[in-house]
Coordinates of C-alpha atoms and ligand atoms in Angstrom, one line a residue:
Chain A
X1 CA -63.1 139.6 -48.0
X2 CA -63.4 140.0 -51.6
X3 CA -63.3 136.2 -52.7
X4 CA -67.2 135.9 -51.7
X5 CA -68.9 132.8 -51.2
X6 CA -70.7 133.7 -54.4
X7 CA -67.5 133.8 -56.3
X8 CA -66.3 130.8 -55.2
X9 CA -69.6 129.3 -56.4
X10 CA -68.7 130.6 -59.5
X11 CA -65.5 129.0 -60.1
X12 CA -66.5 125.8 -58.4
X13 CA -69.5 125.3 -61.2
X14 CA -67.0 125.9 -64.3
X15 CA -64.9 123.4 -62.5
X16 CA -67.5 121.2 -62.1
X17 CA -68.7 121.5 -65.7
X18 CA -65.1 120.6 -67.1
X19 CA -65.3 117.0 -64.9
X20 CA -68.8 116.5 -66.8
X21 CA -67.4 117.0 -69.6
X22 CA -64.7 115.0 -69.7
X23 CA -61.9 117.4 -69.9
X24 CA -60.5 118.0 -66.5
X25 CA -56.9 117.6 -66.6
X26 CA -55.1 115.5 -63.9
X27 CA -51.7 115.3 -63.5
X28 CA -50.0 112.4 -62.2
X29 CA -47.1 112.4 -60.0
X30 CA -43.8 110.7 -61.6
X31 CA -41.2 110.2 -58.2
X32 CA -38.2 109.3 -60.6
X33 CA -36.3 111.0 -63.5
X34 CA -37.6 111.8 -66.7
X35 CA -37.0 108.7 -68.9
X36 CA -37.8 105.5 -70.5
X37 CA -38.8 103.7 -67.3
X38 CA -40.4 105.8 -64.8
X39 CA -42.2 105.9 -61.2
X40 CA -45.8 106.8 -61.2
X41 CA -48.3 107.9 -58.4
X42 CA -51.3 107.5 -60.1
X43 CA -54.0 108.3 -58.8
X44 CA -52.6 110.9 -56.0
X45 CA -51.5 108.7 -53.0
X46 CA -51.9 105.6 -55.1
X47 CA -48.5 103.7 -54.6
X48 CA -46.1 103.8 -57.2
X49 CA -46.0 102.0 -60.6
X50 CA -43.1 101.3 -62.5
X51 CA -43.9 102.3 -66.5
X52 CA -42.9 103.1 -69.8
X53 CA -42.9 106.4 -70.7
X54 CA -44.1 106.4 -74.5
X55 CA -45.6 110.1 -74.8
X56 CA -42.4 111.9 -73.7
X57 CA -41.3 114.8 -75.5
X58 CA -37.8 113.2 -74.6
X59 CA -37.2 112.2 -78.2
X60 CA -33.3 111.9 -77.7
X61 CA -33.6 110.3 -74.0
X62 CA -31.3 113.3 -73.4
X63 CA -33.5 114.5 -69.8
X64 CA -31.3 112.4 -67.8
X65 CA -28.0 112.0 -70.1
X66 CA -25.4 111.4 -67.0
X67 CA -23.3 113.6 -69.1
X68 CA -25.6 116.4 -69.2
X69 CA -26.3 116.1 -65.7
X70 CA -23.0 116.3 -64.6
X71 CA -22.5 119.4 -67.2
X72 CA -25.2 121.1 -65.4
X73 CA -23.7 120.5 -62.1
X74 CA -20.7 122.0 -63.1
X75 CA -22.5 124.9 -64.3
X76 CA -24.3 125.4 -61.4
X77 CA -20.9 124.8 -59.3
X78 CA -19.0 128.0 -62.2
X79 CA -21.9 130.1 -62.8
X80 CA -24.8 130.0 -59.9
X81 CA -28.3 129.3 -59.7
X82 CA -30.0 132.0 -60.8
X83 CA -29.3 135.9 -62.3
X84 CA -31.6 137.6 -60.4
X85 CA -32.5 140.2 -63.5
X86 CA -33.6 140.5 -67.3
X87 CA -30.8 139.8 -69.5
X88 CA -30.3 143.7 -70.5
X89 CA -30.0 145.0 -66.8
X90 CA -27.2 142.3 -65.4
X91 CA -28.6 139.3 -66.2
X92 CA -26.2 138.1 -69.3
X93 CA -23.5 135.7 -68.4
X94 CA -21.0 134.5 -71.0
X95 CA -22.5 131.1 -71.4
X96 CA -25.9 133.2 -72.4
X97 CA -23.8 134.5 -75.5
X98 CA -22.3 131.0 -75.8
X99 CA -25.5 129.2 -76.2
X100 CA -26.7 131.6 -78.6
X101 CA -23.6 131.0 -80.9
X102 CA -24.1 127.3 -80.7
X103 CA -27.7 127.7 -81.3
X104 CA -26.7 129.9 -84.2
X105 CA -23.8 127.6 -85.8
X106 CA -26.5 124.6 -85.4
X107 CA -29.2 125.2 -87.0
X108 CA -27.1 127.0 -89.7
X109 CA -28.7 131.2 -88.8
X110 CA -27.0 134.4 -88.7
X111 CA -27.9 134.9 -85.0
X112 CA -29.7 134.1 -82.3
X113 CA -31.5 135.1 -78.9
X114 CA -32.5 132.8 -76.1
X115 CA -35.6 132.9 -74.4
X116 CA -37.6 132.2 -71.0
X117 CA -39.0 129.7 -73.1
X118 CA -40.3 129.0 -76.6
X119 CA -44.1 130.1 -75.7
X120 CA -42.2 133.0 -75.0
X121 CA -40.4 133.5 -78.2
X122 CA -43.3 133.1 -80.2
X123 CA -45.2 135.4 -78.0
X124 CA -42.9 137.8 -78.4
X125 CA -41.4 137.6 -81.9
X126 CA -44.2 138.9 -83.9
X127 CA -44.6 142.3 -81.9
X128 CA -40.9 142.5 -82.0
X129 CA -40.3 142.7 -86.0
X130 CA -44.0 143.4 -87.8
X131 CA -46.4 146.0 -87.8
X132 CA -49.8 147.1 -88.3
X133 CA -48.3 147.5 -92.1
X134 CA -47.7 144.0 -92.4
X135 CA -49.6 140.9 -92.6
X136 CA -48.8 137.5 -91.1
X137 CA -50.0 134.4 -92.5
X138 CA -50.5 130.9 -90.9
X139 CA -51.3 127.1 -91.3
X140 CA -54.2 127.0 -89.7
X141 CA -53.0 124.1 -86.9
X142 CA -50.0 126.4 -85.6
X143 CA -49.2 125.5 -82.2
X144 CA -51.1 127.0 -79.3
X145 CA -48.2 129.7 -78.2
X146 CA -47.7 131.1 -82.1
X147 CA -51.4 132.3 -81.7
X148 CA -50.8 133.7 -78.7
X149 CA -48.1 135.9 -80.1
X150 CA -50.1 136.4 -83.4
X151 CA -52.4 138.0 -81.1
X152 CA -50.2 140.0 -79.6
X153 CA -49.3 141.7 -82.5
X154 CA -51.2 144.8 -84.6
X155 CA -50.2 143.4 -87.9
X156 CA -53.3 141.3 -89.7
X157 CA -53.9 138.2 -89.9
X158 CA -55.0 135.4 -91.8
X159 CA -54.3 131.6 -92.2
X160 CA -54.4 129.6 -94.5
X161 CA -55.7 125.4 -94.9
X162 CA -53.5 123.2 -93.5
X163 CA -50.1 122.2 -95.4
X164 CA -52.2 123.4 -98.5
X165 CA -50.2 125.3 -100.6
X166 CA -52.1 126.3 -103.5
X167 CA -54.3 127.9 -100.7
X168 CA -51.2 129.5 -99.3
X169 CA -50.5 131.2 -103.2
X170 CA -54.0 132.6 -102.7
X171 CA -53.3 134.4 -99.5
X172 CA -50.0 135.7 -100.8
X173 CA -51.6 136.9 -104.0
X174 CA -54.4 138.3 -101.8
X175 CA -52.1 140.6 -99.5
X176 CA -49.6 141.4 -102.0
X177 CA -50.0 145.0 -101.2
X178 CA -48.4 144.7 -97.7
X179 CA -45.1 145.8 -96.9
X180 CA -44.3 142.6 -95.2
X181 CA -45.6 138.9 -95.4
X182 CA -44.7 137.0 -92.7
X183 CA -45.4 132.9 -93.6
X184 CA -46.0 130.8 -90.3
X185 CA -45.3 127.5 -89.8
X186 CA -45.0 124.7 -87.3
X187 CA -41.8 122.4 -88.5
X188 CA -43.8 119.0 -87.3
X189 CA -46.9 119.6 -86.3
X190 CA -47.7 118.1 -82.3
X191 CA -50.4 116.4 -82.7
X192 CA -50.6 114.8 -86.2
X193 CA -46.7 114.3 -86.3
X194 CA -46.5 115.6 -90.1
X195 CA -44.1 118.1 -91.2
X196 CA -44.5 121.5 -93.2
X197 CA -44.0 121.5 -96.9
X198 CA -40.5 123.8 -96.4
X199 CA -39.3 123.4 -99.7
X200 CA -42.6 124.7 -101.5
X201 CA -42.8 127.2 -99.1
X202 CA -39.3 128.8 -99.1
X203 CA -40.7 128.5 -103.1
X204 CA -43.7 130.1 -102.4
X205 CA -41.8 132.7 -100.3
X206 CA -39.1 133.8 -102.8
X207 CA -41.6 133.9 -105.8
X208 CA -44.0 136.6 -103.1
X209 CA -41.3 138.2 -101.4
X210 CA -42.5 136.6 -97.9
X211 CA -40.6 135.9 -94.8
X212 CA -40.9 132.2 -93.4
X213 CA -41.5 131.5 -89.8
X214 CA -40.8 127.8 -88.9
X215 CA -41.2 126.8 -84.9
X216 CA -39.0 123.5 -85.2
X217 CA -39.8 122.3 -81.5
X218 CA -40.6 118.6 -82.2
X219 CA -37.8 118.4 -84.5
X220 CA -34.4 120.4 -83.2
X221 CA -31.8 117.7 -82.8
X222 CA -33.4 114.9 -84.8
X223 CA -34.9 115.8 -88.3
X224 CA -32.9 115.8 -91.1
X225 CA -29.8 113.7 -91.4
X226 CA -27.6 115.1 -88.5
X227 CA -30.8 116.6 -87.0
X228 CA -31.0 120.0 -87.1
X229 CA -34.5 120.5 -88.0
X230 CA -36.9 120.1 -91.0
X231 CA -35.0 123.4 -92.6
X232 CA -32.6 120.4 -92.9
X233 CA -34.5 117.7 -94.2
X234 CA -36.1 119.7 -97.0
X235 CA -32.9 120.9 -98.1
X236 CA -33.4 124.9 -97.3
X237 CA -30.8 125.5 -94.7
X238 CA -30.0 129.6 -94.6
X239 CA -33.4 130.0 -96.0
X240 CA -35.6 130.1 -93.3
X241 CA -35.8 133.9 -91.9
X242 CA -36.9 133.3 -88.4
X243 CA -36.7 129.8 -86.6
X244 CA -37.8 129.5 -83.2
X245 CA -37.3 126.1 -81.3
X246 CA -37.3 125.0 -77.5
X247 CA -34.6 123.2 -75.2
X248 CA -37.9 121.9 -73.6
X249 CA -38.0 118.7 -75.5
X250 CA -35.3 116.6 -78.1
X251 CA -32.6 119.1 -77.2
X252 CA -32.5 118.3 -73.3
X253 CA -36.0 118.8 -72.0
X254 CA -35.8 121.1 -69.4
X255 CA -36.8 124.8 -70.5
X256 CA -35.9 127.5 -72.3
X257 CA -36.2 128.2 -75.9
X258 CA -34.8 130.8 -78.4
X259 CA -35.7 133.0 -82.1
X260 CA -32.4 132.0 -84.6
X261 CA -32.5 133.3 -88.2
X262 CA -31.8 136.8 -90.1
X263 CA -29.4 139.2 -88.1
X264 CA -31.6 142.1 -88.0
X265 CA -34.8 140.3 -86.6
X266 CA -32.8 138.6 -84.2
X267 CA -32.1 142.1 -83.2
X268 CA -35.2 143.8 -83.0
X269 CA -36.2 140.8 -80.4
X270 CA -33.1 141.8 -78.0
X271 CA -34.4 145.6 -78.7
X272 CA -37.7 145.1 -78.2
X273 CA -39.7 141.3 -77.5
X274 CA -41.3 141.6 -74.2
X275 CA -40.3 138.4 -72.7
X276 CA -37.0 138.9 -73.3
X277 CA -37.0 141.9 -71.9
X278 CA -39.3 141.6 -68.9
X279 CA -38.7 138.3 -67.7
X280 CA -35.7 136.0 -66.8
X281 CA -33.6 134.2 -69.1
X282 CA -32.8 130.3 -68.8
X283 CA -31.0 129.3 -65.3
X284 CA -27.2 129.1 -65.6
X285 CA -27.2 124.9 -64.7
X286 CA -29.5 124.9 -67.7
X287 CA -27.6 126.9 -70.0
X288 CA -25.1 124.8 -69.5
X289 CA -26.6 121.6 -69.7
X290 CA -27.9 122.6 -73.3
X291 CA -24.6 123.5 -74.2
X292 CA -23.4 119.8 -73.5
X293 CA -26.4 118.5 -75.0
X294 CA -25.2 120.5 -78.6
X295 CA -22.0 119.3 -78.3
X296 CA -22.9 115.8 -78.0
X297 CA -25.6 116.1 -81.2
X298 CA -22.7 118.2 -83.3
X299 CA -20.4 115.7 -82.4
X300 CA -22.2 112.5 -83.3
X301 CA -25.6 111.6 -85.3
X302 CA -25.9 108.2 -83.1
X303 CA -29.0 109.4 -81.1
X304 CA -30.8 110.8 -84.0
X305 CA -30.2 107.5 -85.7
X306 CA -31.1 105.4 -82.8
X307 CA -34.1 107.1 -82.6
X308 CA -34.7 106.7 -86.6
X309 CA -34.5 102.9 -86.2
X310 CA -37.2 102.9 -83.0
X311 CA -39.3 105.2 -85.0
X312 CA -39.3 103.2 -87.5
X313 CA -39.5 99.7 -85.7
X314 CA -42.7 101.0 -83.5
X315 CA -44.8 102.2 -86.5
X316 CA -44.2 99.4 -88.6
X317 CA -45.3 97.6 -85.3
X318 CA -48.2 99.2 -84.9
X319 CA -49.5 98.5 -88.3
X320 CA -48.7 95.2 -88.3
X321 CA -50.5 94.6 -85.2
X322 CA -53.6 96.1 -86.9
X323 CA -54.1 99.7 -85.5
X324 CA -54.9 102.6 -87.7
X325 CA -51.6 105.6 -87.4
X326 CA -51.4 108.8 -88.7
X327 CA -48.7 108.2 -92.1
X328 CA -45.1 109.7 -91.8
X329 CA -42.0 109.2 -90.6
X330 CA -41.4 111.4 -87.4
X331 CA -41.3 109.8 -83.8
X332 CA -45.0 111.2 -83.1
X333 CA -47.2 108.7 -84.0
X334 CA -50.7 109.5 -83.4
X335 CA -52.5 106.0 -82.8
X336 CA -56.4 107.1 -84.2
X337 CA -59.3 105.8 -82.1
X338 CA -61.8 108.8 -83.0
X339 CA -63.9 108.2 -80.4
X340 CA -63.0 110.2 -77.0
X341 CA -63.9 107.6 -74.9
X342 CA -62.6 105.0 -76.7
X343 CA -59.0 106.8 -76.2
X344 CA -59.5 107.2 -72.6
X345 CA -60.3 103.9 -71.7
X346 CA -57.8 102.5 -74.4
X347 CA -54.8 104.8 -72.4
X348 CA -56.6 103.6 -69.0
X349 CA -55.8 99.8 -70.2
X350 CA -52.1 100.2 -71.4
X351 CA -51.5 101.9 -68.2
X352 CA -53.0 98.9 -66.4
X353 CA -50.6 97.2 -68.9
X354 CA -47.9 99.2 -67.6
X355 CA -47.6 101.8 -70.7
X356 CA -48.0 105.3 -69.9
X357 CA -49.6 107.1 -73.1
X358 CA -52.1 109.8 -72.9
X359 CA -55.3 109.9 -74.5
X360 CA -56.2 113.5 -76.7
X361 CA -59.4 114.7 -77.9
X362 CA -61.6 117.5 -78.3
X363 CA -60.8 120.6 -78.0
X364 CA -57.3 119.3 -77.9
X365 CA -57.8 117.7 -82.1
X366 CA -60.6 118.1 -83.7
X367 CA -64.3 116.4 -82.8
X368 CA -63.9 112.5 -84.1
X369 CA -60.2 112.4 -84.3
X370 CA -59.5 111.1 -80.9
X371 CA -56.5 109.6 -80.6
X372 CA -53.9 108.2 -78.2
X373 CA -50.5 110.1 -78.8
X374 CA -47.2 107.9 -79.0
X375 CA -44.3 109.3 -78.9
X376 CA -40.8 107.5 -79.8
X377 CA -37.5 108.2 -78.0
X378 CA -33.8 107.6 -78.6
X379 CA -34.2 106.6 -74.9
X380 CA -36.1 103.3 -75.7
X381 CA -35.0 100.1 -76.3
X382 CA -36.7 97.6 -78.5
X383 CA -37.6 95.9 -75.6
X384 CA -39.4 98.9 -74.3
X385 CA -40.8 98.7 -77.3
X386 CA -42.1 95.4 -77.7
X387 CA -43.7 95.5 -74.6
X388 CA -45.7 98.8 -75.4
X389 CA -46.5 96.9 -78.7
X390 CA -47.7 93.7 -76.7
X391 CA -50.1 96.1 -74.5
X392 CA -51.7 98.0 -77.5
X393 CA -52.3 94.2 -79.3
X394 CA -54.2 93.0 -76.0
X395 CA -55.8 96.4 -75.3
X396 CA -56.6 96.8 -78.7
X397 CA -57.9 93.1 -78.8
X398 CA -60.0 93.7 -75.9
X399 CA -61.9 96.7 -77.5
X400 CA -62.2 95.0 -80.9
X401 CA -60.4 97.5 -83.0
X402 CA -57.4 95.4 -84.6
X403 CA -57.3 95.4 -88.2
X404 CA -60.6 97.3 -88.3
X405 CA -61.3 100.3 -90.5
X406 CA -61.7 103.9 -89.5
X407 CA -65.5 103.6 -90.6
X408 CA -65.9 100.3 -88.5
X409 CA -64.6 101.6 -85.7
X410 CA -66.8 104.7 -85.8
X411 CA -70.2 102.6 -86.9
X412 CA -68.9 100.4 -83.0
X413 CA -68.3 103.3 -80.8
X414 CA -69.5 106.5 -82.5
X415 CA -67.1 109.5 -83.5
Chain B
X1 CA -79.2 140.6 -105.0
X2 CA -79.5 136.9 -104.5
X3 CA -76.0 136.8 -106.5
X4 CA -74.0 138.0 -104.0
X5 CA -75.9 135.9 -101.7
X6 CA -74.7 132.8 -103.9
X7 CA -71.3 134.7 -104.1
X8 CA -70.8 134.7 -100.4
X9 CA -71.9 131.3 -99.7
X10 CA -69.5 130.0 -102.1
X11 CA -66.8 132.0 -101.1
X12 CA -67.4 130.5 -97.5
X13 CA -67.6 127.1 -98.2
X14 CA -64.2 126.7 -100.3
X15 CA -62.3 129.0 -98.2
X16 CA -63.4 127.7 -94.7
X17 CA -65.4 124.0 -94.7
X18 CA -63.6 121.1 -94.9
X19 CA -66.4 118.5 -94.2
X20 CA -70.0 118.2 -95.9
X21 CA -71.3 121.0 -93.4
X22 CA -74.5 121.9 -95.0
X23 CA -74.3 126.1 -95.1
X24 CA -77.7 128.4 -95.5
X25 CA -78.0 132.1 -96.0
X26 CA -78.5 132.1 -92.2
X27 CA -76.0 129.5 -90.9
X28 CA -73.6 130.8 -88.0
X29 CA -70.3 131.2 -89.3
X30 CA -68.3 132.5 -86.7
X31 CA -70.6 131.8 -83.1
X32 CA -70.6 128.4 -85.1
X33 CA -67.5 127.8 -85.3
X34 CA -67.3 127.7 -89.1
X35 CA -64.9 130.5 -89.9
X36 CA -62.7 131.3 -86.8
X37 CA -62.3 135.2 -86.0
X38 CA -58.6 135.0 -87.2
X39 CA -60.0 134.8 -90.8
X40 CA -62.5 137.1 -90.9
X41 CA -59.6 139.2 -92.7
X42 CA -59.5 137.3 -96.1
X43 CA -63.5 137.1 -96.1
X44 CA -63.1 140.3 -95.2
X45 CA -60.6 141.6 -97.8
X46 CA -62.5 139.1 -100.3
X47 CA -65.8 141.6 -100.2
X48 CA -63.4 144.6 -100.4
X49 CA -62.1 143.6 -103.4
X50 CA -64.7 142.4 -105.2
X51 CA -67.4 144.8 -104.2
X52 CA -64.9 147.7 -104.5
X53 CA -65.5 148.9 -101.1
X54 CA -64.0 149.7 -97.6
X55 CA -65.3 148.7 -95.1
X56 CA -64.3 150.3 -91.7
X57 CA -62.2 147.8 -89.0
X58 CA -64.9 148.9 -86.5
X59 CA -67.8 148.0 -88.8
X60 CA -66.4 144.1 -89.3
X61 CA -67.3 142.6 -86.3
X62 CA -67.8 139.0 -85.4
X63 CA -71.4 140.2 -85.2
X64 CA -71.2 141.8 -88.5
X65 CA -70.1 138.7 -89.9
X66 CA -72.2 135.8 -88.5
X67 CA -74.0 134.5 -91.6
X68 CA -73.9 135.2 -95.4
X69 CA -77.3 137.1 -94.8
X70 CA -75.5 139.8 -92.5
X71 CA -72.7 140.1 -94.5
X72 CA -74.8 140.9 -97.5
X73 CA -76.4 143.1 -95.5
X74 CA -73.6 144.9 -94.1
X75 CA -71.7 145.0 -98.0
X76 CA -75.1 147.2 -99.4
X77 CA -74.0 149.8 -96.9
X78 CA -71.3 150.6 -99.0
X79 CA -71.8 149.2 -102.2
X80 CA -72.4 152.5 -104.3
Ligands
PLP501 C1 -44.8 123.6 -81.4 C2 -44.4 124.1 -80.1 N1 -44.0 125.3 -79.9 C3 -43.7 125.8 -78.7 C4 -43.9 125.0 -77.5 C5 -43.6 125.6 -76.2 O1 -42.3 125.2 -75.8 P1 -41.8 125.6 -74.3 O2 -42.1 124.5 -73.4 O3 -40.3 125.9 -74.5 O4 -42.5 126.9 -73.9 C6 -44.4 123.7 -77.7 C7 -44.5 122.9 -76.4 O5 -45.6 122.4 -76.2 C8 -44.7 123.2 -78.9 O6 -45.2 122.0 -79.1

């Protein structure tokens, strides 16, 4: 047997060392649908709890739409369960190419290619259209999966200070001598809930003869006034080259995700991105699910608007009731505690409180930015709402924290 | 030579500090977490440029480029 004891020692001390340290993950069981209200098992074997759900990526409460469920079942009833191959072999059905047209006409591209998922398109988009000639250039808090496929590629790399844009001129200026630029960008940022600068950038981008690389995950379907991303909101429609975005979150949040954007690049994924090629697309009753989920959004802004108005309603709460959030207007609201501890046991509380939010610290934000992680869904109603708000108010109450500065609530319980 | 020490240093602390972190000729910059190995290519770049060298891929290493002092050190190599 090659798994020796001594191996399995091995392992079992790393393991060990990530309980110490606070940052063992632990996943807790949820027995009903994804939505507002949920089930939880919490601990495992615990009996179940009945929540709210406030750190969903579910942003248009679209995971358990009874119309896209029944669209999916349909699918799965006219096209299967699975393909059983790559797209290029025999895995391609027509609602494949259907997707990717709707895709295309909605976030306003020249083409588009779906994906296993989105980590897969941005692992694989990079290899796919640059080269050890080129250079590629990005914020420096990209999402976890774009530096994975920066990685992956041989062109170079450098980044440049977050949403700082006289820093991004510099790198420009600095590799002007490339034959491509390639400008990366997260759309909204995850964690902080603040969105790129696209209109300086498709400025910056024109003036430098760059391409611009935007993954719009948290904001497909809801930023911009009829939601189709913050391309939309910053007025630059058509001028974004590449676009990736996943059907993991606001646009029905069950998997999959896709590269839209110039014709050519789009292209050169089918020809030669490695998890399009090598692994499975998106299961037919999923295709087809997304597909109802687009038609609903193209036919109507309601949801994006509903979710405007709760957005709005909870962070105005929040402050109100004294807690410190990170500024903006997107449906991530970061509620900052700093301390790591201090956001565990806060997010123990509101569970306690029935309110299901998830504390996030180091390594996962920087050191001393602790936070708990709210996230606001077309889903909720404002009486989901106000009792999340009436948990945070006594929670916070209990640890001291309402209306108190950033520096007072370091100086009490340390960064 | 203590220019391009000064030079360096600088060059470090606007491009890659965001905080008050105190920096000395010896400070690790990328085993401390200072400047991550992604952007070793503009410091990198930076020295070529203003030194009017090359400097060989396989020569900038993370090891290469742990504090201002190595750099320097690694810079005379191929500063004519
Ligand atoms: C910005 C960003 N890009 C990509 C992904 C990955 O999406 P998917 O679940 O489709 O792989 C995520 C999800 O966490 C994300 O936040």
């Amino acid at each position: 047997m090659a798994y020796t004891e001594n191996t399995r020692g091995m392992y079992s001390e790393i393991l060990t060392g990530l309980q110490d340290a606070g940052l063992f993950k632990q996943e807790r069981y949820i027995h009903s649908s994804q939505a507002a209200d949920i089930e939880v098992e919490f601990p495992a074997g615990a009996p179940l709890k009945k929540v709210i759900n406030i750190c969903a990526n579910n942003y248009l409460g679209m995971s358990s739409h009874p119309e896209v469920v029944k669209a999916a079942h349909e699918g799965l009833d006219s096209h299967g369960y699975g393909m059983s191959s790559v797209r290029f072999i025999c895995g391609t059905q027509d609602i494949h190419r259907t997707l990717e047209q709707m895709v295309t006409q909605f976030l306003g591209t020249e083409d588009t290619i779906l994906f296993p998922s989105c980590m897969d398109a941005n692992a694989g988009v990079f290899e796919a259209v640059l080269t050890k000639d080129d250079v590629m250039i990005s914020d420096r808090l990209v999402h976890a999966s774009i530096i994975d496929g920066i990685r992956l590629c041989s062109a170079m790399h450098d980044t440049f200070k977050h949403s700082d844009m006289e820093h991004l001129e510099e790198k420009l200026q600095l590799h002007n001598d490339k034959r491509l630029k390639c400008v990366i960008t997260d759309g909204v940022f995850s964690m902080d809930g603040d969105t790129a600068k696209l209109d300086k950038m498709v400025e910056l981008c024109e003036k430098y003869d760059a391409l611009l690389f935007v993954d719009d995950s948290h904001s497909s379907g809801f930023i911009g006034k009829t939601g189709r991303g913050t391309h939309e909101q910053y007025g630059v429609m058509g001028k974004i080259d590449i676009i990736t975005t996943t059907f993991g979150k606001g646009l029905g949040g069950a998997s999959g995700g896709c590269v839209s954007g110039r014709r050519e690049l789009v292209e050169m994924c089918r020809q030669k991105a490695r998890p399009y090629l090598f692994s499975n697309t998106i299961a037919p009753p999923v295709v087809a699910g997304v597909i109802k989920v687009l038609e609903i959004l193209s036919a109507s802004t309601d949801r994006r608007d509903k979710l405007e108005k709760n957005t709005e309603f909870w962070r105005k709460g929040l402050t109100e009731a004294g807690l410190i959030i990170k500024a903006g207007d997107t449906p991530i609201v970061p509620v900052m505690l700093f301390n790591a501890k201090l956001a565990q046991d806060v997010s123990r509380d509101l569970y306690d409180q029935g309110i299901y939010a998830i504390g996030f610290f180091f390594p996962v934000v920087p050191q001393g930015q602790a936070r708990i992680r709210t996230q606001i869904s077309a889903g909720h109603e404002i009486h989901h709402l106000e009792k999340a708000l009436e948990a945070f108010r006594k929670v916070g109450k209990k640890y001291d924290i309402l209306g108190k500065s950033k520096q007072e609530i370091i100086e009490r319980y340390g960064m | 030579m203590d220019e391009m020490q000064e030079i360096i240093k600088n060059y470090v602390i606007k491009e890659y500090v965001e905080d008050d972190t105190e920096l000395t000729y010896d400070s690790p910059l990328i085993s401390g977490g200072i400047v991550d190995s992604f952007s070793m290519v503009s410091l990198k770049r930076f020295l070529e440029n203003k030194y009017n060298i090359a400097i060989p891929d396989d020569k900038a290493t993370p090891e290469a480029f742990d504090s201002v002092n190595k750099i320097c050190a690694l810079v005379r190599e191929y500063v004519k």
